[in-house]
GROMACS .gro file of C-alpha atoms in nm:
model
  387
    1UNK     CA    1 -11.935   1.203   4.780
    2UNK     CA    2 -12.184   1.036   4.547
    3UNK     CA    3 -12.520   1.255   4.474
    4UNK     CA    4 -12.808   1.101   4.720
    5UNK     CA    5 -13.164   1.190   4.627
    6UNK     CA    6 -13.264   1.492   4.912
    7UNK     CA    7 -13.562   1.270   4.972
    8UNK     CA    8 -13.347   0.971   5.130
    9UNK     CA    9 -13.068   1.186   5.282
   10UNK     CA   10 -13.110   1.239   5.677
   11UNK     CA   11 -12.919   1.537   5.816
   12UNK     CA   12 -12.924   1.368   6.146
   13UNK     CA   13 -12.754   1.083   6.014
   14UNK     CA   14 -12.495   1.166   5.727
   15UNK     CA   15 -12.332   0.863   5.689
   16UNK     CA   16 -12.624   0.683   5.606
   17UNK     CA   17 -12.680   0.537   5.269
   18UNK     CA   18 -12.396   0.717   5.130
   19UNK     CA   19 -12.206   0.515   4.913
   20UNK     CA   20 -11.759   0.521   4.978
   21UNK     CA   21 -11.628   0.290   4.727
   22UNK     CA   22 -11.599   0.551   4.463
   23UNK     CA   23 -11.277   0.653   4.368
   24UNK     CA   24 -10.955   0.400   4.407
   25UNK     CA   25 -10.946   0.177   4.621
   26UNK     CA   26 -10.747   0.178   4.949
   27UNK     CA   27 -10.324   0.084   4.860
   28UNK     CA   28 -10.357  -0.207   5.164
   29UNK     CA   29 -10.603  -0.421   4.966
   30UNK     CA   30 -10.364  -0.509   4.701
   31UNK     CA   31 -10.046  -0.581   4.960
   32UNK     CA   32  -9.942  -0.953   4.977
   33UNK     CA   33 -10.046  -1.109   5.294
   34UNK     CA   34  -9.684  -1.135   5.404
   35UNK     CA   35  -9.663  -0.778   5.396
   36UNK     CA   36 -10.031  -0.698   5.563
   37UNK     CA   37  -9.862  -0.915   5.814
   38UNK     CA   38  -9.556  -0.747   5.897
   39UNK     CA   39  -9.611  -0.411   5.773
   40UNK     CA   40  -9.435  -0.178   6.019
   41UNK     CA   41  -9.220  -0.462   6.171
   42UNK     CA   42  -8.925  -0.549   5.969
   43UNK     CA   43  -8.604  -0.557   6.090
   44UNK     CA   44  -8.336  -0.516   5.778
   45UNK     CA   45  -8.293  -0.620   5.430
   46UNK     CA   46  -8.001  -0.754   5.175
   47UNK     CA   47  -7.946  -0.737   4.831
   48UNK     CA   48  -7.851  -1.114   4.763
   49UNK     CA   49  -7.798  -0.982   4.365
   50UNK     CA   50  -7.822  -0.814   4.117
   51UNK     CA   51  -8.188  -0.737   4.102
   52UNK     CA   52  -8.290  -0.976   4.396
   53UNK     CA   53  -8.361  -0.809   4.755
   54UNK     CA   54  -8.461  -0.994   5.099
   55UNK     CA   55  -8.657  -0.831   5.389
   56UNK     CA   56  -8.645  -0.966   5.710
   57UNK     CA   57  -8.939  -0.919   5.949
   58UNK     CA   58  -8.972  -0.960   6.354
   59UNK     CA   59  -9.158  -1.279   6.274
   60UNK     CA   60  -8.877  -1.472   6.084
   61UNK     CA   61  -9.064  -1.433   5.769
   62UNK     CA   62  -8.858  -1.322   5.430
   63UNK     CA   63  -8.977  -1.179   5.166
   64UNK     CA   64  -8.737  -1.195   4.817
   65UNK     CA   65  -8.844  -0.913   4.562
   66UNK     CA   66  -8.694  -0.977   4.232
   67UNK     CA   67  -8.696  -0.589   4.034
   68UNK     CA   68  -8.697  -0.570   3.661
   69UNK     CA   69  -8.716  -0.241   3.475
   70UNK     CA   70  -8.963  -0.099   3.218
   71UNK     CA   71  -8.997   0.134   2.957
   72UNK     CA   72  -9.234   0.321   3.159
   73UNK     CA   73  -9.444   0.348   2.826
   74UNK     CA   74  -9.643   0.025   2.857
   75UNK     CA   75  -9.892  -0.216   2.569
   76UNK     CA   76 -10.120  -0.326   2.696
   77UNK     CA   77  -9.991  -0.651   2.609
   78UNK     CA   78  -9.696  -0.627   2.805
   79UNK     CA   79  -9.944  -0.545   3.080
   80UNK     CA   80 -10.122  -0.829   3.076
   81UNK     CA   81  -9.809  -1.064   3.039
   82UNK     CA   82  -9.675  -0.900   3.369
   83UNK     CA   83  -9.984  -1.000   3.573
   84UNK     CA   84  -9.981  -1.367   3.376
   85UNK     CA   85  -9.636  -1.388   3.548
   86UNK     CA   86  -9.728  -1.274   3.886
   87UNK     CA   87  -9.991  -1.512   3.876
   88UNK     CA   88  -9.793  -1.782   3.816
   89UNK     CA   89  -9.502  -1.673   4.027
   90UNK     CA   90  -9.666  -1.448   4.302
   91UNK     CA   91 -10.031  -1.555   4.391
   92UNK     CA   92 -10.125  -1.221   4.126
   93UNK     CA   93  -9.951  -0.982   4.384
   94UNK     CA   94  -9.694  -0.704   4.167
   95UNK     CA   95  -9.587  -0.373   4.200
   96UNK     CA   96  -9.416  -0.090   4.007
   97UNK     CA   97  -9.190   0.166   4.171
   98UNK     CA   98  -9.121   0.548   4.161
   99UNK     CA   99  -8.852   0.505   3.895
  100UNK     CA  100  -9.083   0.275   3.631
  101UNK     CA  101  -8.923  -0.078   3.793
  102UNK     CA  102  -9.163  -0.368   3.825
  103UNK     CA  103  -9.126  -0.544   4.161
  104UNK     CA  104  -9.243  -0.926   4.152
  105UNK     CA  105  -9.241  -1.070   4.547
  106UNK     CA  106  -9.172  -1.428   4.643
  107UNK     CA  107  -9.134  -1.650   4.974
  108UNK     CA  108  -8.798  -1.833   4.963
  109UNK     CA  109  -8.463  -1.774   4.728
  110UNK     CA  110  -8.487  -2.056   4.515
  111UNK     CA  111  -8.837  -1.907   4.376
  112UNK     CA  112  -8.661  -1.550   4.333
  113UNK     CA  113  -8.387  -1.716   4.110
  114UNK     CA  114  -8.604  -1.883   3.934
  115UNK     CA  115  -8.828  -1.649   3.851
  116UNK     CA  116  -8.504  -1.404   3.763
  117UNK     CA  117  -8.429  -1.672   3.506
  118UNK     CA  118  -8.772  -1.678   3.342
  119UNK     CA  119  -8.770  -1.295   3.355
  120UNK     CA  120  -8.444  -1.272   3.149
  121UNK     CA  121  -8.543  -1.522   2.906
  122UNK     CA  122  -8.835  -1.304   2.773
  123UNK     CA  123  -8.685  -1.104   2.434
  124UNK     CA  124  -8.878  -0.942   2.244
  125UNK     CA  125  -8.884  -1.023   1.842
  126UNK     CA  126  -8.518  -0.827   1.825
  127UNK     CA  127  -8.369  -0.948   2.065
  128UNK     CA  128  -8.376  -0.705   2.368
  129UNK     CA  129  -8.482  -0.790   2.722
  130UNK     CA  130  -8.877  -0.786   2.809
  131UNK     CA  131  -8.788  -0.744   3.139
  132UNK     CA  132  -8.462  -0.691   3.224
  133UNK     CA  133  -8.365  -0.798   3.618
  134UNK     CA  134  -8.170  -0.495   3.777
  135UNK     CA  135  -8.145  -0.206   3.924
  136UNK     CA  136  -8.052  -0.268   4.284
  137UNK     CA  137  -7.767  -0.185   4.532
  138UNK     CA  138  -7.452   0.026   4.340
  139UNK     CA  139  -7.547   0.034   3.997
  140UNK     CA  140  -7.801   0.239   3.751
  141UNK     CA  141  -8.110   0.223   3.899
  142UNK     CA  142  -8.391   0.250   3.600
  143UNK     CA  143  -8.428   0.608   3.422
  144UNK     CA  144  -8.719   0.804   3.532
  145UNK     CA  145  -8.866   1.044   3.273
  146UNK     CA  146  -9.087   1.228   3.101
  147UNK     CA  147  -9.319   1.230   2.817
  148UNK     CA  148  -9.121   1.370   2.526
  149UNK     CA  149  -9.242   1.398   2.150
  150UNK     CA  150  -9.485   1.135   2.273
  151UNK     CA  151  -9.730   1.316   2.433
  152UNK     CA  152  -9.648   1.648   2.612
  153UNK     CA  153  -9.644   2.023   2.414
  154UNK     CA  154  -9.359   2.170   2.540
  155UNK     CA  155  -9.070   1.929   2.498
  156UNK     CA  156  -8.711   2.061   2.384
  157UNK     CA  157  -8.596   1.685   2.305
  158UNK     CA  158  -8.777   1.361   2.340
  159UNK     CA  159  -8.743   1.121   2.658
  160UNK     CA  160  -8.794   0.758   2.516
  161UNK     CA  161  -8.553   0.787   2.252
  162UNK     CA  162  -8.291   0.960   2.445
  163UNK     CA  163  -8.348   0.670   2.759
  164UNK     CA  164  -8.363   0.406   2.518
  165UNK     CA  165  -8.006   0.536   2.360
  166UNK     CA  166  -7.830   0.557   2.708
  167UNK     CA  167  -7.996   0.294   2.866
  168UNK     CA  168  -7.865   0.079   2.546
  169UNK     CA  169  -7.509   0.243   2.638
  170UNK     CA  170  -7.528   0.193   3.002
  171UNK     CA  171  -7.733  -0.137   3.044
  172UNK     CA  172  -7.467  -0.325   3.192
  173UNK     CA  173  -7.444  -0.103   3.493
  174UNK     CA  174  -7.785  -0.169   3.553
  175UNK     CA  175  -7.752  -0.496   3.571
  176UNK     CA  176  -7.462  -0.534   3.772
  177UNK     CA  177  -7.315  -0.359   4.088
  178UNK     CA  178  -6.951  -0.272   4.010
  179UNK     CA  179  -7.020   0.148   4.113
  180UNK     CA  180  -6.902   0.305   4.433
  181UNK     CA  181  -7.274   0.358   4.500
  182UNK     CA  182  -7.612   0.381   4.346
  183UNK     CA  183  -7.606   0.632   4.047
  184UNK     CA  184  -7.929   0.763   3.979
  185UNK     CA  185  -8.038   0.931   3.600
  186UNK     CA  186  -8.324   1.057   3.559
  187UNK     CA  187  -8.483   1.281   3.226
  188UNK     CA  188  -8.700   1.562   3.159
  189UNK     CA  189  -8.799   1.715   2.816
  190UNK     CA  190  -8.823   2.055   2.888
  191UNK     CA  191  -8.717   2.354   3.166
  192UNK     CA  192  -9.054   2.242   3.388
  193UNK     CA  193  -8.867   1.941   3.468
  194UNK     CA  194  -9.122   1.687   3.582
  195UNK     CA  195  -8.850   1.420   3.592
  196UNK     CA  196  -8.714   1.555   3.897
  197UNK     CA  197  -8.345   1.637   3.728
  198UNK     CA  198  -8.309   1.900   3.965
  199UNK     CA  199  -8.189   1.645   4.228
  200UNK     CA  200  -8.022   1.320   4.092
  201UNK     CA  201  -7.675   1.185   4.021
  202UNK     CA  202  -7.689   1.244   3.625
  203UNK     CA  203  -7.958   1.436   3.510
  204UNK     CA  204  -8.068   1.509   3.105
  205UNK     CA  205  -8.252   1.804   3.037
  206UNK     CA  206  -8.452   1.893   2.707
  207UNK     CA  207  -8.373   2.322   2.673
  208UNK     CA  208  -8.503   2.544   2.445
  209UNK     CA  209  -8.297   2.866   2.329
  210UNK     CA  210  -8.536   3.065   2.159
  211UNK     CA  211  -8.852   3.252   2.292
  212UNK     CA  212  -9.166   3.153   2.114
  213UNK     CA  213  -9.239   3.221   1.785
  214UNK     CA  214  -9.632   3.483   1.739
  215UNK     CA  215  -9.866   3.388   1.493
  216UNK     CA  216 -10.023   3.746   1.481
  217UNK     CA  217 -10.316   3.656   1.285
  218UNK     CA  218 -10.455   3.415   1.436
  219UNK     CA  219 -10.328   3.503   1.844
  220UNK     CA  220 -10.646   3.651   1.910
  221UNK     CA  221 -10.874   3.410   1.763
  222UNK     CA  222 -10.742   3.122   1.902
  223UNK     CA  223 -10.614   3.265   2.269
  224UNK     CA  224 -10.727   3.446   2.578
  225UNK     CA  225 -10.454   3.721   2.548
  226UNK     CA  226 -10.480   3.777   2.955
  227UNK     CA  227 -10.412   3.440   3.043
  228UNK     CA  228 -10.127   3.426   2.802
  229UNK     CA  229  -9.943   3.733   2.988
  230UNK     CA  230 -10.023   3.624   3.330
  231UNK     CA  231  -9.844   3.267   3.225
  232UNK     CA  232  -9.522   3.459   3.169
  233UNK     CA  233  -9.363   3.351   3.515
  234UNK     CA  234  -9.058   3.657   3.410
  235UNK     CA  235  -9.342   3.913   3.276
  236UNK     CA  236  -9.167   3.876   2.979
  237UNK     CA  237  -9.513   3.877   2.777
  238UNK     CA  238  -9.748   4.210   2.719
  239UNK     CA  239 -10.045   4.276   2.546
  240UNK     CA  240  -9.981   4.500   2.214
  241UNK     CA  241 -10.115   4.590   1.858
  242UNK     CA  242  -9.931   4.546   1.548
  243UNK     CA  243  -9.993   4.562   1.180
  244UNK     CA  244 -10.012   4.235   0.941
  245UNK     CA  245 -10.068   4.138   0.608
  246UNK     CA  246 -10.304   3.802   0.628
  247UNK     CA  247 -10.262   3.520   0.378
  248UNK     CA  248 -10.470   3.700   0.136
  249UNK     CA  249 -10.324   3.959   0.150
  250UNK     CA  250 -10.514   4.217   0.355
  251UNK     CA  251 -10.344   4.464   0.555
  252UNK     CA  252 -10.528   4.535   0.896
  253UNK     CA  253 -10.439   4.605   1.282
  254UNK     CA  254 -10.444   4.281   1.522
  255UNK     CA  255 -10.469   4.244   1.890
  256UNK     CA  256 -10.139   4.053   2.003
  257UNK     CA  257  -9.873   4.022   2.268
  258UNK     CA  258  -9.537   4.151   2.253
  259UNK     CA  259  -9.166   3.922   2.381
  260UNK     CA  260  -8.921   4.082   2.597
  261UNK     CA  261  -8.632   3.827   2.497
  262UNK     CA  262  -8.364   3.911   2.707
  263UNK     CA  263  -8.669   3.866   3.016
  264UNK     CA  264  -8.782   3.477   2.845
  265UNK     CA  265  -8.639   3.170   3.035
  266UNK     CA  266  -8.793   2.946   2.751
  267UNK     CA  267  -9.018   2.775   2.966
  268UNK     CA  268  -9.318   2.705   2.727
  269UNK     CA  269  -9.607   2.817   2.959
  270UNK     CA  270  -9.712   3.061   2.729
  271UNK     CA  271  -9.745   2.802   2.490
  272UNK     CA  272  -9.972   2.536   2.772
  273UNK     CA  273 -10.202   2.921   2.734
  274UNK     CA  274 -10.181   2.987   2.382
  275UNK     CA  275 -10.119   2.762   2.075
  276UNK     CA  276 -10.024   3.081   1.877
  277UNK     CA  277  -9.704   3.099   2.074
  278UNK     CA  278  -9.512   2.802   1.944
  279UNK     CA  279  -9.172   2.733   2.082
  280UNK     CA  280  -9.029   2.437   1.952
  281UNK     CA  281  -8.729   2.457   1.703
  282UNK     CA  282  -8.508   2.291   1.504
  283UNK     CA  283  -8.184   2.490   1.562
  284UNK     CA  284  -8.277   2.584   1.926
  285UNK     CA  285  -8.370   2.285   2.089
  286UNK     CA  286  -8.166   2.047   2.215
  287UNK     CA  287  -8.020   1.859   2.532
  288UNK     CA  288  -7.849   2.013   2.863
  289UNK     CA  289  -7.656   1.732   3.136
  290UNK     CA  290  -7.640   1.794   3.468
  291UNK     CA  291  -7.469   1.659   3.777
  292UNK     CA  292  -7.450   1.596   4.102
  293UNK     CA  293  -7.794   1.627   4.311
  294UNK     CA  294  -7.900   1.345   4.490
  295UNK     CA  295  -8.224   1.351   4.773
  296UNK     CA  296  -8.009   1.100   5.000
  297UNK     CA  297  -7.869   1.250   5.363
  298UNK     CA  298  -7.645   1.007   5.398
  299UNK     CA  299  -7.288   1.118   5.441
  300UNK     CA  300  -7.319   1.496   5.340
  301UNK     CA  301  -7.679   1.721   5.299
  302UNK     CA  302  -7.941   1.692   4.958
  303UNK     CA  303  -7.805   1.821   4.647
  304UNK     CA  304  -7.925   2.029   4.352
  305UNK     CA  305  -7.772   1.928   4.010
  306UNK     CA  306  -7.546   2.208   3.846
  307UNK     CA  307  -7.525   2.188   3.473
  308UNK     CA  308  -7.185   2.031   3.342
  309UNK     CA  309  -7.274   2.025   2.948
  310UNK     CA  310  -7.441   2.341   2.846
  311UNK     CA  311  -7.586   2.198   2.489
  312UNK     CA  312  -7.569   1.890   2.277
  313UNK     CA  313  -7.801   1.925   1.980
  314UNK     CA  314  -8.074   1.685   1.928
  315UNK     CA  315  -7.892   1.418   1.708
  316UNK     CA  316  -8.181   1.184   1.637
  317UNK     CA  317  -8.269   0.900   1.605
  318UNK     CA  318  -7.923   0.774   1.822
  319UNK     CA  319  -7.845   1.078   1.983
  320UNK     CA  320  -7.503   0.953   1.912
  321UNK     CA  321  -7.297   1.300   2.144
  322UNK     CA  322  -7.554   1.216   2.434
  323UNK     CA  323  -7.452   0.824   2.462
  324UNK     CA  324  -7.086   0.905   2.445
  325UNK     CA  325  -7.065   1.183   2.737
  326UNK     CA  326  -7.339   0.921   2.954
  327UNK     CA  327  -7.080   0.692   2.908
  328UNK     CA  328  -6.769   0.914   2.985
  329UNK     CA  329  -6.932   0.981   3.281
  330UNK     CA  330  -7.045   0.685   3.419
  331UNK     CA  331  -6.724   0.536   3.329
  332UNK     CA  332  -6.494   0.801   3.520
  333UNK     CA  333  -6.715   0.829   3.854
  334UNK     CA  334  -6.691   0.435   3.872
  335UNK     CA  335  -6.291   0.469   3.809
  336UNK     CA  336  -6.189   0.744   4.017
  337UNK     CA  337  -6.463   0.784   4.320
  338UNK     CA  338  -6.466   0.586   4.705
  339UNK     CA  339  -6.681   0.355   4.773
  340UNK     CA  340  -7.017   0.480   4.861
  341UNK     CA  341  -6.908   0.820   4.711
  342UNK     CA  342  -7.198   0.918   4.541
  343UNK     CA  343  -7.170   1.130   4.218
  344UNK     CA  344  -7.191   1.482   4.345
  345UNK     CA  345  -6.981   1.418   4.654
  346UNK     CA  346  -6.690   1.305   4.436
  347UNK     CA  347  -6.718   1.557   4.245
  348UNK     CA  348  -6.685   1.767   4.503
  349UNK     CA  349  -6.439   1.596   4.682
  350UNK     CA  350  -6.212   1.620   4.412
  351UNK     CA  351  -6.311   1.957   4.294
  352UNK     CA  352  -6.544   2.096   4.038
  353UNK     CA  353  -6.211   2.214   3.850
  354UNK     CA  354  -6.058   1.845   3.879
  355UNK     CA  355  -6.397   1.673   3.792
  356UNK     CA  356  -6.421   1.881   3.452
  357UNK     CA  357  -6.024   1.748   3.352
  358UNK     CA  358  -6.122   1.376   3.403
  359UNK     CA  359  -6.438   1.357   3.224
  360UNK     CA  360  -6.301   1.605   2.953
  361UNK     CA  361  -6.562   1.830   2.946
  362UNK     CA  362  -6.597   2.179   2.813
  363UNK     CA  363  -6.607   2.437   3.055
  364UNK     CA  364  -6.793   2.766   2.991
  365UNK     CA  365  -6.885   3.117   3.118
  366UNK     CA  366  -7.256   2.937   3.128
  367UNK     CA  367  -7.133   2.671   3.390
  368UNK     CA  368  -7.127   2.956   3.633
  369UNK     CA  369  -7.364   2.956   3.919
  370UNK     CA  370  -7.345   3.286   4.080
  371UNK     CA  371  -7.651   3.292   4.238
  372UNK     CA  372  -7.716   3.364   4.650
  373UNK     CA  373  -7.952   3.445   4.879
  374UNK     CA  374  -7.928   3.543   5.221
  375UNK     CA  375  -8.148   3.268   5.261
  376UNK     CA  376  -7.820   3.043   5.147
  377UNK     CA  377  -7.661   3.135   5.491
  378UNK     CA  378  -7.927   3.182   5.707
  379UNK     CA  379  -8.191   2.922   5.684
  380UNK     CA  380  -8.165   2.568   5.802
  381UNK     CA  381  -8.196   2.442   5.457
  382UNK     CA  382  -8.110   2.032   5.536
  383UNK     CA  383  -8.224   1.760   5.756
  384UNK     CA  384  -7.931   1.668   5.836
  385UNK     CA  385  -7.831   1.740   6.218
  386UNK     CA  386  -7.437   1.704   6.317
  387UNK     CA  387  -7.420   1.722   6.699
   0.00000   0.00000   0.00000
């Protein structure tokens, strides 16, 4: 609520002068009148192609969405040029998805094609696709991730540079439909996973393998020790004293915190606390794959991922390991699974044991997921109702 003056506010009448545009503005002012109009009342929809979709409505209207993918990581420039071409194309209506896809809607099929074509025929300077059309029906949808070297603290690997890399390797699955269904990959830097690689097909996760490294001297200058132990999510972090010679060469007694290592699960919250409690490295950072999670109910329950590569090391700038086991993958799954098998329920089908032989992966004592709860057998944990 905005701040009103006490001398015009009337408690017997709240609403009165008090201003409610502050804030964003309500999501059903920017839908396309075709969708204002049938919102709530469609019957099906069909993906015509790669990268075009049709929704029928009640009414007999259509709409044809044509979906191109983006780097997530936008210029403004390529802003602007998408809402030139949804001007020209969609009466200035767009929209951009969960998973970073842009979403241009149009009234008939012969527009949809047409703008496809245009779309596609946008390059930038060396070469690549602007916009590439995609992402639909069973095929890569567009990689989800996070922010990488780019912006967040805590990252283990970067996330543009490793998307760019298998997106380059993969790119033809995501414009085409030749899977046995929909293969989802998503990416996140770092153990906090805000790239949701806890539940999807193919999942890339940045890892740390070292706790953080304490600059003594300058720990209790620079940090609120407290806050820094009550981070620790393992209570691997407590308050201590130690002894230190300072760059000049003093010798005196600091306030710090001590590491239990064996307790540290390399998360980096410490770290969001305390900038004296680095915990990026070289050596120790690097890139974990997992497999098999998916949020879908169709055919069997939701997923987790389980990890299937336990470390590549961060190869950059082509990541060079990471694009050749994406592609092993990929390539396997669409050889070997039924149609509308997705990724984890092949696996599965086939056997963990079987899936490791065909994608000729490494299998380690660190692949092992032990863990249970009597939660696992007792709780209703799906959605998913057999009767």
């Amino acid at each position: 609520m905005t701040f009103v003056p006490s001398g015009y506010y009337n408690p017997d009448k709240p609403m009165e002068g008090r201003i409610t545009d502050i804030g964003p503005r309500h999501y059903a002012e920017f839908l396309p009148p075709i969708i204002k109009k049938n919102k709530g009342k469609w019957l099906w929809h069909e993906i015509i192609e790669p990268g075009i979709l049709m929704h029928k409505a009640e009414s007999g209207d259509e709409v044809y969405t044509v979906r191109c993918g983006s780097p997530r990581l936008l210029s403004t420039e390529t802003i602007k040029e998408i809402c030139e071409i949804a001007d020209e194309y969609c009466g200035g209506y767009v929209r951009f998805t969960t998973r970073n896809n842009v979403e241009f809607m149009v009234d008939s099929l012969d527009k949809a094609r047409k703008l496809k074509e245009d779309l596609n025929s946008r390059k930038h300077p060396g070469g690549s696709y602007k916009f590439p059309v995609g992402g639909t029906g069973a095929g890569i949808t567009n990689i989800v991730h996070t922010q990488g070297w780019v912006h967040c603290h805590t990252p283990a690997t970067d996330a543009s540079g490793t998307v760019k890399v298998v997106m380059d390797e993969l790119f033809e699955d995501f414009q085409k439909m030749r899977l046995p269904a929909q293969l989802r990959i998503s990416m996140a830097c770092c153990l906090n996973m805000c790239g949701a690689v806890h539940c999807s097909d193919i999942a890339i996760l940045g890892y740390h393998r070292k706790p953080p490294i304490i600059d003594h001297e300058w720990l209790d200058n620079l940090c609120e020790i407290p806050l820094a132990v009550a981070a620790c999510p393992t209570g691997a972090i407590r308050p201590t004293k130690t002894k230190i010679t300072t760059e000049s060469g003093e010798e005196k007694e600091v306030k710090t915190v001590a590491i239990k290592q064996e307790r540290c699960m390399f998360c980096g919250n410490c770290y969001t606390m305390c900038p004296c409690l680095p915990l990026a490295d070289k050596e120790g950072d690097g890139i974990v794959i997992m497999a098999g999670g998916k949020l879908s109910n169709c055919i069997t329950p939701p997923k987790f991922s389980k990890v299937i590569v336990a470390f590549i090391p961060n190869e950059t700038p082509r990541w060079p390991q990471l694009a050749q086991t994406m592609r092993k993958l990929v390539d396997t799954y669409a050889k070997h699974a039924r149609k509308y098998e997705r990724f984890g329920d092949w696996a599965e089908r086939i056997g963990w044991e079987r899936f490791f032989e065909l994608c000729e992966l490494e299998f380690s004592h660190h692949l092992i997921d032990d863990f249970r709860d009597p939660a696992y057998y007792t709780w209703r944990h799906t959605t998913q109702f057999k009767f």
